[in-house]
Amino acid sequence: MDVVKQSHAEEYGRQPEVIASAPGRVNLIGEHTDYNEGYVFPMAIDFSIRVALSRRSDTQLHFYSVDYKDRKRASLPVLKYRKEDRWANYPKGIINEFAERGHELGGMDVTIHGDVPQGAGLSSSAALEVATALAVQTAFGIEMGREELARLAQHAENEFVGVKCGIMDQFISRMAKEGHAMFLDARWLTYHFVPLSLKTARICITNSRVPHGLVDSEYNRRREECRRCVDLLSLRKPGTALRDFTPDDLRDSMGEIPETTRKRCLHVVEENQRVLEAEEALRHHDLVAFGKLMNRSHESLRDLYEVSCPELDWLVKRAQETEGVYGSRLTGAGFGGCTVTLVEEEAIPRYREHITAYERIFGFRPEIYLCRPCGGARVLESRI
Ligand code: GLA
C-alpha cells in the first residue's frame, strides 16, 4: 500500500478521504525573471509530495509528516505563522488562504510524505503547497480552476510564510504536462508546452547539497532591488516591471542607477531574451544553441545577479568542460541547491567521474538525478 495512505491510517485510525500529489520542478532557463513579469521555462520532475487528508467533525488541524516523523497541531479559526511549526506552516498557509477567501472548511487530519529533495531548489515547498491545496479543494468540494489554485498557493507562500516568490514553482507544479517543458509568460500567465524530445540527451540535475540558508533573505532583497530599479527607469520611459525595459534602457541609465542595482537588472532583461531564444532553439531541436544559452545564464547569475556560490560555480565549470555536455547552469533561486545540465547520455559517466573531487574540496556529497518531464498535480484517490 502507498506509504502516505498507510501512515495516515496508522496515525489517525482511518483511511484518508483524499490523496493528492504534486511534483517538484527544475527550471531549464529563466531565473529570477518571474517576479519581474518575464519569462520562465521549467519542467516538472519525477519527485513529488503526497498529501493524504480526511475531514474532522471539529475545527482541529492535525498534521503528520512521515519524513520528519513529526506532528503539529493548529486550530481553524486562528491560523498564524509560527517559526517552530517549520514544515507545517506551508499546509497551514494554504488552509488559511482558502479560509480567507471565504470557503467553508472544517477540521482536518493531514499526512504528508514525499521524495522531493528538501532545500535543494527543486520546489519541495511549492509541491507541498500545491498538493495540500488540491487535497483541500477536493475534500471540501471547492470549485477553483488550476491557475487560480497556483495563484492561491503562491499567495500563501508570499503572505503566510513570508517568501516573496514568483509564480513559476506553483504554476508548473499544478499545470505541467508530461514529456514537455512549459514556456510561461509570468505577466499574463499565458503559457504553452514545448515537447522535450531530446533523443539521446538527458536533463541531469546535480544537488550541491549546500544548505541554502541565505536564500530567503537574499531573495527578498533582490526582489526589492529590481523594484527600486523599475521606479528609476520609469522616470525616463513608461513601464511597471523590468519586463518593460531593454538592455539599452539600462545602458542609457548608467550613472543614474546604483551600479549594483543596474547589474541585477541587466541580468533580468537579458535573461528574458535568453528564454525566448532557448524556447526557439528547443523547438528546432538545436541542443547546442540551447546549451550555450544555459551557460550564459549561469555566467549572468554568477556575475550580475550574484546568486551563485563557489560550489555551484565549480560543478557548472566541471560540467561545461565535460565532452558531451551541451550546457549547465544553477537552477532555482541560487545560494546552493542544484545545477541543471543538458548532456548526452553516454557522457554521464564521464561527468560523474569529473566531479568526484567535489566532496573532498567542499565537504558535501553531491547527488545526481536524471529526471524526466512529468505531468502536474493530480488527485490520486478520492472517496468524497
Ligand atoms: C524560486 C522562486 C521562483 C523563482 C526562482 C528564481 O524558486 O520560488 O518564483 O523566482 O526562485 O528563478
Tab-separated table of C-alpha atoms and ligand atoms in Angstrom:
chain	number	residue	atom	x	y	z
A	1	MET	CA	0.000	0.000	0.000
A	2	ASP	CA	1.076	3.534	-0.632
A	3	VAL	CA	3.234	4.934	2.222
A	4	VAL	CA	1.163	8.061	2.753
A	5	LYS	CA	-2.076	6.065	2.833
A	6	GLN	CA	-0.773	3.501	5.269
A	7	SER	CA	0.836	6.143	7.505
A	8	HIS	CA	-2.409	8.112	7.544
A	9	ALA	CA	-4.378	5.024	8.578
A	10	GLU	CA	-1.876	4.227	11.337
A	11	GLU	CA	-1.711	7.792	12.605
A	12	TYR	CA	-5.414	8.612	12.655
A	13	GLY	CA	-7.046	5.179	12.733
A	14	ARG	CA	-8.955	5.670	9.482
A	15	GLN	CA	-8.406	5.787	5.762
A	16	PRO	CA	-7.799	9.157	4.066
A	17	GLU	CA	-10.702	10.578	2.073
A	18	VAL	CA	-8.401	12.229	-0.460
A	19	ILE	CA	-4.824	11.713	-1.594
A	20	ALA	CA	-3.289	14.372	-3.831
A	21	SER	CA	0.169	14.538	-5.310
A	22	ALA	CA	2.203	17.433	-6.745
A	23	PRO	CA	5.641	17.380	-8.395
A	24	GLY	CA	8.795	19.409	-7.816
A	25	ARG	CA	10.349	21.197	-10.769
A	26	VAL	CA	13.586	22.106	-12.422
A	27	ASN	CA	13.856	25.369	-14.286
A	28	LEU	CA	15.715	24.939	-17.567
A	29	ILE	CA	16.274	28.657	-18.090
A	30	GLY	CA	14.779	32.000	-16.988
A	31	GLU	CA	15.947	32.612	-13.444
A	32	HIS	CA	14.718	35.478	-11.271
A	33	THR	CA	12.571	36.646	-14.149
A	34	ASP	CA	9.124	35.555	-12.934
A	35	TYR	CA	8.678	38.208	-10.232
A	36	ASN	CA	9.832	40.742	-12.824
A	37	GLU	CA	6.896	39.711	-15.013
A	38	GLY	CA	9.170	37.994	-17.513
A	39	TYR	CA	9.572	34.509	-18.981
A	40	VAL	CA	10.489	31.158	-17.461
A	41	PHE	CA	10.983	27.686	-18.904
A	42	PRO	CA	10.547	24.975	-16.246
A	43	MET	CA	9.532	21.323	-16.332
A	44	ALA	CA	8.049	19.185	-13.553
A	45	ILE	CA	10.228	16.305	-12.366
A	46	ASP	CA	9.530	12.798	-11.143
A	47	PHE	CA	9.866	13.704	-7.486
A	48	SER	CA	6.646	14.584	-5.718
A	49	ILE	CA	4.889	15.317	-2.427
A	50	ARG	CA	1.769	13.395	-1.469
A	51	VAL	CA	-0.844	14.715	0.903
A	52	ALA	CA	-3.498	12.452	2.449
A	53	LEU	CA	-6.441	14.167	4.095
A	54	SER	CA	-9.599	13.301	5.983
A	55	ARG	CA	-12.139	15.749	7.334
A	56	ARG	CA	-12.818	16.011	11.056
A	57	SER	CA	-16.058	16.981	12.723
A	58	ASP	CA	-14.408	19.745	14.814
A	59	THR	CA	-12.121	22.617	13.800
A	60	GLN	CA	-8.818	20.997	14.771
A	61	LEU	CA	-5.994	20.627	12.252
A	62	HIS	CA	-3.610	17.741	12.756
A	63	PHE	CA	-0.515	17.452	10.607
A	64	TYR	CA	1.796	14.478	10.434
A	65	SER	CA	4.998	14.413	8.396
A	66	VAL	CA	6.093	10.866	7.621
A	67	ASP	CA	9.540	12.030	6.547
A	68	TYR	CA	10.272	14.154	9.625
A	69	LYS	CA	8.353	11.802	11.920
A	70	ASP	CA	6.916	14.981	13.349
A	71	ARG	CA	3.447	16.134	14.360
A	72	LYS	CA	1.965	19.634	14.570
A	73	ARG	CA	-1.431	20.926	15.554
A	74	ALA	CA	-3.403	24.061	14.897
A	75	SER	CA	-6.974	25.179	15.046
A	76	LEU	CA	-9.021	26.592	12.226
A	77	PRO	CA	-10.319	29.925	13.381
A	78	VAL	CA	-6.829	31.165	14.336
A	79	LEU	CA	-4.096	30.269	11.913
A	80	LYS	CA	-0.806	32.024	12.453
A	81	TYR	CA	2.693	31.531	11.134
A	82	ARG	CA	4.831	30.077	13.903
A	83	LYS	CA	8.539	29.544	13.353
A	84	GLU	CA	8.538	26.362	15.424
A	85	ASP	CA	5.874	24.852	13.160
A	86	ARG	CA	8.513	24.717	10.393
A	87	TRP	CA	7.200	22.449	7.588
A	88	ALA	CA	3.607	22.693	8.835
A	89	ASN	CA	3.491	26.403	8.019
A	90	TYR	CA	3.075	25.504	4.347
A	91	PRO	CA	-0.150	23.493	4.705
A	92	LYS	CA	-1.344	25.939	7.374
A	93	GLY	CA	-0.769	28.800	4.930
A	94	ILE	CA	-2.802	27.029	2.261
A	95	ILE	CA	-5.707	26.297	4.597
A	96	ASN	CA	-5.595	29.883	5.825
A	97	GLU	CA	-5.753	31.107	2.240
A	98	PHE	CA	-8.902	29.094	1.476
A	99	ALA	CA	-10.464	30.334	4.726
A	100	GLU	CA	-9.607	33.968	3.960
A	101	ARG	CA	-11.291	33.630	0.584
A	102	GLY	CA	-14.449	32.687	2.410
A	103	HIS	CA	-14.548	28.953	1.715
A	104	GLU	CA	-16.321	26.849	4.320
A	105	LEU	CA	-13.791	24.493	5.864
A	106	GLY	CA	-13.743	22.168	8.860
A	107	GLY	CA	-11.035	20.373	10.833
A	108	MET	CA	-8.669	18.024	9.022
A	109	ASP	CA	-6.236	15.202	9.611
A	110	VAL	CA	-3.356	15.590	7.194
A	111	THR	CA	-0.441	13.290	6.399
A	112	ILE	CA	2.497	14.331	4.249
A	113	HIS	CA	5.105	12.219	2.542
A	114	GLY	CA	7.390	12.920	-0.372
A	115	ASP	CA	10.691	12.447	-2.107
A	116	VAL	CA	11.438	15.941	-3.452
A	117	PRO	CA	14.907	16.700	-2.061
A	118	GLN	CA	14.417	19.325	0.655
A	119	GLY	CA	16.074	22.721	0.448
A	120	ALA	CA	17.645	21.816	-2.886
A	121	GLY	CA	15.896	24.410	-5.015
A	122	LEU	CA	13.635	21.805	-6.644
A	123	SER	CA	10.483	23.376	-5.213
A	124	SER	CA	9.649	20.991	-2.422
A	125	SER	CA	7.687	23.782	-0.738
A	126	ALA	CA	5.635	24.593	-3.833
A	127	ALA	CA	4.918	20.870	-4.278
A	128	LEU	CA	3.727	20.671	-0.672
A	129	GLU	CA	1.576	23.777	-1.093
A	130	VAL	CA	0.006	22.612	-4.333
A	131	ALA	CA	-0.635	19.047	-3.107
A	132	THR	CA	-2.260	20.424	0.058
A	133	ALA	CA	-4.341	22.896	-1.909
A	134	LEU	CA	-5.587	20.194	-4.263
A	135	ALA	CA	-6.414	17.865	-1.356
A	136	VAL	CA	-8.335	20.619	0.482
A	137	GLN	CA	-10.112	21.704	-2.691
A	138	THR	CA	-11.228	18.132	-3.354
A	139	ALA	CA	-12.198	17.295	0.236
A	140	PHE	CA	-14.384	20.397	0.624
A	141	GLY	CA	-15.769	20.436	-2.903
A	142	ILE	CA	-14.366	23.870	-3.713
A	143	GLU	CA	-14.657	24.991	-7.317
A	144	MET	CA	-11.419	26.510	-8.478
A	145	GLY	CA	-9.503	26.494	-11.767
A	146	ARG	CA	-5.963	25.174	-11.922
A	147	GLU	CA	-4.364	28.575	-12.494
A	148	GLU	CA	-6.317	30.078	-9.637
A	149	LEU	CA	-5.109	27.307	-7.356
A	150	ALA	CA	-1.486	28.005	-8.348
A	151	ARG	CA	-2.011	31.678	-7.536
A	152	LEU	CA	-3.586	30.801	-4.204
A	153	ALA	CA	-0.534	28.690	-3.332
A	154	GLN	CA	1.864	31.473	-4.320
A	155	HIS	CA	-0.112	33.966	-2.253
A	156	ALA	CA	0.096	31.660	0.771
A	157	GLU	CA	3.867	31.496	0.437
A	158	ASN	CA	4.146	35.271	-0.053
A	159	GLU	CA	1.897	36.318	2.780
A	160	PHE	CA	1.818	33.477	5.310
A	161	VAL	CA	5.358	32.096	5.015
A	162	GLY	CA	6.793	35.484	4.027
A	163	VAL	CA	8.874	34.469	0.999
A	164	LYS	CA	8.053	36.822	-1.856
A	165	CYS	CA	8.475	34.148	-4.533
A	166	GLY	CA	7.166	34.478	-8.073
A	167	ILE	CA	4.528	32.265	-9.667
A	168	MET	CA	6.773	29.782	-11.508
A	169	ASP	CA	7.024	26.936	-8.997
A	170	GLN	CA	3.371	26.667	-8.025
A	171	PHE	CA	2.280	27.165	-11.620
A	172	ILE	CA	4.409	24.393	-13.113
A	173	SER	CA	3.633	22.061	-10.208
A	174	ARG	CA	-0.091	22.434	-10.902
A	175	MET	CA	-0.091	22.726	-14.698
A	176	ALA	CA	2.819	20.650	-16.036
A	177	LYS	CA	2.396	18.301	-18.983
A	178	GLU	CA	4.224	15.020	-19.236
A	179	GLY	CA	7.090	14.979	-21.757
A	180	HIS	CA	7.088	18.771	-22.075
A	181	ALA	CA	8.727	21.890	-20.736
A	182	MET	CA	6.493	24.909	-20.166
A	183	PHE	CA	7.137	28.347	-21.592
A	184	LEU	CA	5.385	30.714	-19.213
A	185	ASP	CA	4.866	34.430	-19.523
A	186	ALA	CA	4.676	35.423	-15.871
A	187	ARG	CA	2.975	38.751	-16.587
A	188	TRP	CA	-0.082	37.433	-18.382
A	189	LEU	CA	0.133	33.828	-17.171
A	190	THR	CA	-0.083	32.704	-20.762
A	191	TYR	CA	1.856	29.554	-21.476
A	192	HIS	CA	2.489	26.800	-23.958
A	193	PHE	CA	4.213	23.470	-23.812
A	194	VAL	CA	7.261	22.539	-25.829
A	195	PRO	CA	7.992	18.810	-26.309
A	196	LEU	CA	11.273	17.870	-24.704
A	197	SER	CA	12.336	15.487	-27.420
A	198	LEU	CA	15.972	15.220	-26.525
A	199	LYS	CA	16.740	11.968	-28.397
A	200	THR	CA	19.929	10.710	-26.721
A	201	ALA	CA	20.376	13.718	-24.438
A	202	ARG	CA	19.237	13.904	-20.819
A	203	ILE	CA	18.377	16.523	-18.226
A	204	CYS	CA	20.771	15.913	-15.369
A	205	ILE	CA	20.295	17.620	-12.019
A	206	THR	CA	23.189	17.799	-9.585
A	207	ASN	CA	22.430	18.580	-5.977
A	208	SER	CA	25.349	20.514	-4.487
A	209	ARG	CA	23.993	19.717	-1.011
A	210	VAL	CA	24.981	23.238	0.065
A	211	PRO	CA	22.346	24.312	2.565
A	212	HIS	CA	20.836	27.419	1.025
A	213	GLY	CA	20.318	29.320	4.238
A	214	LEU	CA	20.702	32.772	2.733
A	215	VAL	CA	18.156	32.191	0.103
A	216	ASP	CA	15.042	33.711	1.663
A	217	SER	CA	16.584	36.958	2.856
A	218	GLU	CA	18.712	37.482	-0.267
A	219	TYR	CA	15.779	36.559	-2.477
A	220	ASN	CA	13.592	39.241	-0.961
A	221	ARG	CA	16.482	41.695	-1.193
A	222	ARG	CA	16.983	41.027	-4.928
A	223	ARG	CA	13.292	41.480	-5.484
A	224	GLU	CA	13.409	44.828	-3.743
A	225	GLU	CA	16.422	45.945	-5.817
A	226	CYS	CA	14.513	45.144	-9.009
A	227	ARG	CA	11.535	47.135	-7.814
A	228	ARG	CA	13.663	50.167	-6.997
A	229	CYS	CA	15.291	49.991	-10.403
A	230	VAL	CA	11.896	49.985	-12.120
A	231	ASP	CA	10.986	53.143	-10.195
A	232	LEU	CA	14.099	54.858	-11.551
A	233	LEU	CA	13.823	53.528	-15.106
A	234	SER	CA	10.206	54.530	-15.363
A	235	LEU	CA	11.164	58.182	-14.878
A	236	ARG	CA	12.524	58.023	-18.457
A	237	LYS	CA	10.248	55.513	-20.125
A	238	PRO	CA	6.839	54.106	-19.147
A	239	GLY	CA	6.937	50.687	-17.555
A	240	THR	CA	5.781	48.878	-14.442
A	241	ALA	CA	8.178	45.922	-14.328
A	242	LEU	CA	11.636	45.025	-15.635
A	243	ARG	CA	9.820	43.175	-18.375
A	244	ASP	CA	9.136	46.559	-19.957
A	245	PHE	CA	12.783	47.506	-20.328
A	246	THR	CA	15.678	46.521	-22.588
A	247	PRO	CA	19.444	46.204	-22.111
A	248	ASP	CA	19.736	49.538	-23.940
A	249	ASP	CA	17.490	51.245	-21.393
A	250	LEU	CA	19.846	50.025	-18.693
A	251	ARG	CA	22.918	51.149	-20.588
A	252	ASP	CA	21.375	54.590	-21.077
A	253	SER	CA	20.757	54.887	-17.368
A	254	MET	CA	24.376	54.425	-16.400
A	255	GLY	CA	25.218	56.864	-13.593
A	256	GLU	CA	21.571	57.323	-12.653
A	257	ILE	CA	21.076	53.939	-11.052
A	258	PRO	CA	23.424	52.486	-8.437
A	259	GLU	CA	25.828	50.157	-10.247
A	260	THR	CA	24.924	47.015	-8.251
A	261	THR	CA	21.236	47.541	-8.907
A	262	ARG	CA	21.919	48.131	-12.589
A	263	LYS	CA	23.858	44.851	-12.802
A	264	ARG	CA	21.000	42.946	-11.197
A	265	CYS	CA	18.514	44.363	-13.631
A	266	LEU	CA	20.727	43.783	-16.659
A	267	HIS	CA	20.662	40.107	-15.721
A	268	VAL	CA	16.875	40.091	-15.694
A	269	VAL	CA	16.324	41.828	-19.025
A	270	GLU	CA	18.966	39.744	-20.792
A	271	GLU	CA	17.711	36.531	-19.203
A	272	ASN	CA	14.252	37.224	-20.625
A	273	GLN	CA	15.797	37.421	-24.072
A	274	ARG	CA	17.645	34.153	-23.468
A	275	VAL	CA	14.417	32.371	-22.555
A	276	LEU	CA	12.843	33.444	-25.851
A	277	GLU	CA	15.882	32.207	-27.742
A	278	ALA	CA	16.032	28.956	-25.761
A	279	GLU	CA	12.403	28.169	-26.487
A	280	GLU	CA	13.075	28.719	-30.186
A	281	ALA	CA	16.209	26.545	-30.027
A	282	LEU	CA	14.329	23.696	-28.384
A	283	ARG	CA	11.533	23.861	-30.915
A	284	HIS	CA	14.169	23.430	-33.621
A	285	HIS	CA	15.913	20.625	-31.708
A	286	ASP	CA	19.026	22.773	-31.535
A	287	LEU	CA	20.547	21.492	-28.302
A	288	VAL	CA	23.875	23.166	-28.998
A	289	ALA	CA	22.240	26.590	-29.043
A	290	PHE	CA	20.130	25.713	-26.012
A	291	GLY	CA	23.232	24.647	-24.061
A	292	LYS	CA	25.080	27.863	-24.900
A	293	LEU	CA	22.166	29.886	-23.547
A	294	MET	CA	22.256	27.826	-20.342
A	295	ASN	CA	25.955	28.626	-19.952
A	296	ARG	CA	25.350	32.332	-20.494
A	297	SER	CA	22.529	32.268	-18.000
A	298	HIS	CA	24.862	30.846	-15.372
A	299	GLU	CA	27.541	33.462	-16.031
A	300	SER	CA	24.963	36.168	-15.620
A	301	LEU	CA	23.557	34.704	-12.390
A	302	ARG	CA	27.102	34.466	-11.064
A	303	ASP	CA	28.477	37.843	-12.135
A	304	LEU	CA	25.481	40.159	-12.421
A	305	TYR	CA	22.752	38.800	-10.167
A	306	GLU	CA	25.291	37.315	-7.753
A	307	VAL	CA	23.230	34.409	-6.517
A	308	SER	CA	25.736	31.638	-7.174
A	309	CYS	CA	28.314	30.207	-4.770
A	310	PRO	CA	31.740	28.535	-5.205
A	311	GLU	CA	30.241	25.039	-5.085
A	312	LEU	CA	27.713	25.715	-7.865
A	313	ASP	CA	30.333	27.503	-9.978
A	314	TRP	CA	32.662	24.537	-9.585
A	315	LEU	CA	30.000	21.994	-10.603
A	316	VAL	CA	28.923	24.081	-13.592
A	317	LYS	CA	32.506	24.581	-14.753
A	318	ARG	CA	33.260	20.871	-14.489
A	319	ALA	CA	30.109	20.047	-16.416
A	320	GLN	CA	30.918	22.559	-19.119
A	321	GLU	CA	34.392	21.025	-19.500
A	322	THR	CA	32.969	17.539	-19.987
A	323	GLU	CA	32.768	16.306	-23.560
A	324	GLY	CA	29.145	15.577	-24.427
A	325	VAL	CA	27.694	18.344	-22.221
A	326	TYR	CA	25.689	20.999	-24.086
A	327	GLY	CA	25.315	23.400	-21.211
A	328	SER	CA	24.998	23.752	-17.469
A	329	ARG	CA	23.747	26.337	-15.003
A	330	LEU	CA	22.469	26.792	-11.489
A	331	THR	CA	18.731	26.300	-11.252
A	332	GLY	CA	16.219	27.861	-8.850
A	333	ALA	CA	16.899	30.770	-6.567
A	334	GLY	CA	20.620	30.003	-6.048
A	335	PHE	CA	22.894	30.253	-2.982
A	336	GLY	CA	23.218	26.473	-3.039
A	337	GLY	CA	20.726	23.938	-4.315
A	338	CYS	CA	21.151	22.338	-7.711
A	339	THR	CA	22.653	22.713	-11.138
A	340	VAL	CA	20.872	21.570	-14.301
A	341	THR	CA	22.911	20.144	-17.145
A	342	LEU	CA	21.920	19.149	-20.646
A	343	VAL	CA	24.110	16.209	-21.509
A	344	GLU	CA	24.397	13.292	-23.934
A	345	GLU	CA	23.508	10.093	-22.121
A	346	GLU	CA	26.824	8.442	-22.983
A	347	ALA	CA	28.703	11.334	-21.335
A	348	ILE	CA	27.026	10.961	-17.933
A	349	PRO	CA	29.647	8.520	-16.525
A	350	ARG	CA	32.333	10.960	-17.701
A	351	TYR	CA	30.590	13.795	-15.928
A	352	ARG	CA	30.240	11.743	-12.731
A	353	GLU	CA	33.936	10.965	-12.882
A	354	HIS	CA	34.726	14.608	-13.494
A	355	ILE	CA	33.059	15.784	-10.292
A	356	THR	CA	34.440	13.156	-7.898
A	357	ALA	CA	36.810	15.693	-6.301
A	358	TYR	CA	33.820	17.810	-5.216
A	359	GLU	CA	33.281	16.058	-1.920
A	360	ARG	CA	36.951	16.297	-0.949
A	361	ILE	CA	37.102	20.009	-1.791
A	362	PHE	CA	33.751	21.190	-0.409
A	363	GLY	CA	32.777	18.553	2.131
A	364	PHE	CA	29.347	17.778	0.661
A	365	ARG	CA	28.499	14.611	-1.237
A	366	PRO	CA	26.755	15.659	-4.474
A	367	GLU	CA	23.791	13.729	-5.782
A	368	ILE	CA	22.833	13.283	-9.406
A	369	TYR	CA	19.227	12.893	-10.538
A	370	LEU	CA	18.282	12.042	-14.094
A	371	CYS	CA	14.796	13.406	-14.379
A	372	ARG	CA	12.103	13.137	-16.988
A	373	PRO	CA	9.438	15.770	-17.573
A	374	CYS	CA	6.282	14.800	-15.671
A	375	GLY	CA	2.667	15.879	-15.504
A	376	GLY	CA	1.301	18.322	-12.932
A	377	ALA	CA	-0.553	17.797	-9.651
A	378	ARG	CA	-3.365	15.273	-9.520
A	379	VAL	CA	-5.825	13.620	-7.193
A	380	LEU	CA	-4.678	10.038	-6.727
A	381	GLU	CA	-7.674	8.877	-4.696
A	382	SER	CA	-10.921	10.437	-3.563
A	383	ARG	CA	-13.780	8.996	-1.539
A	384	ILE	CA	-15.714	12.256	-1.409
B	1	GLA	C1	12.375	30.456	-6.531
B	1	GLA	C2	11.013	31.129	-6.614
B	1	GLA	C3	10.584	31.298	-8.074
B	1	GLA	C4	11.677	31.966	-8.916
B	1	GLA	C5	13.036	31.289	-8.686
B	1	GLA	C6	14.161	32.027	-9.336
B	1	GLA	O1	12.293	29.136	-6.995
B	1	GLA	O2	10.053	30.388	-5.917
B	1	GLA	O3	9.389	32.028	-8.122
B	1	GLA	O4	11.730	33.335	-8.661
B	1	GLA	O5	13.326	31.167	-7.297
B	1	GLA	O6	14.036	31.990	-10.716
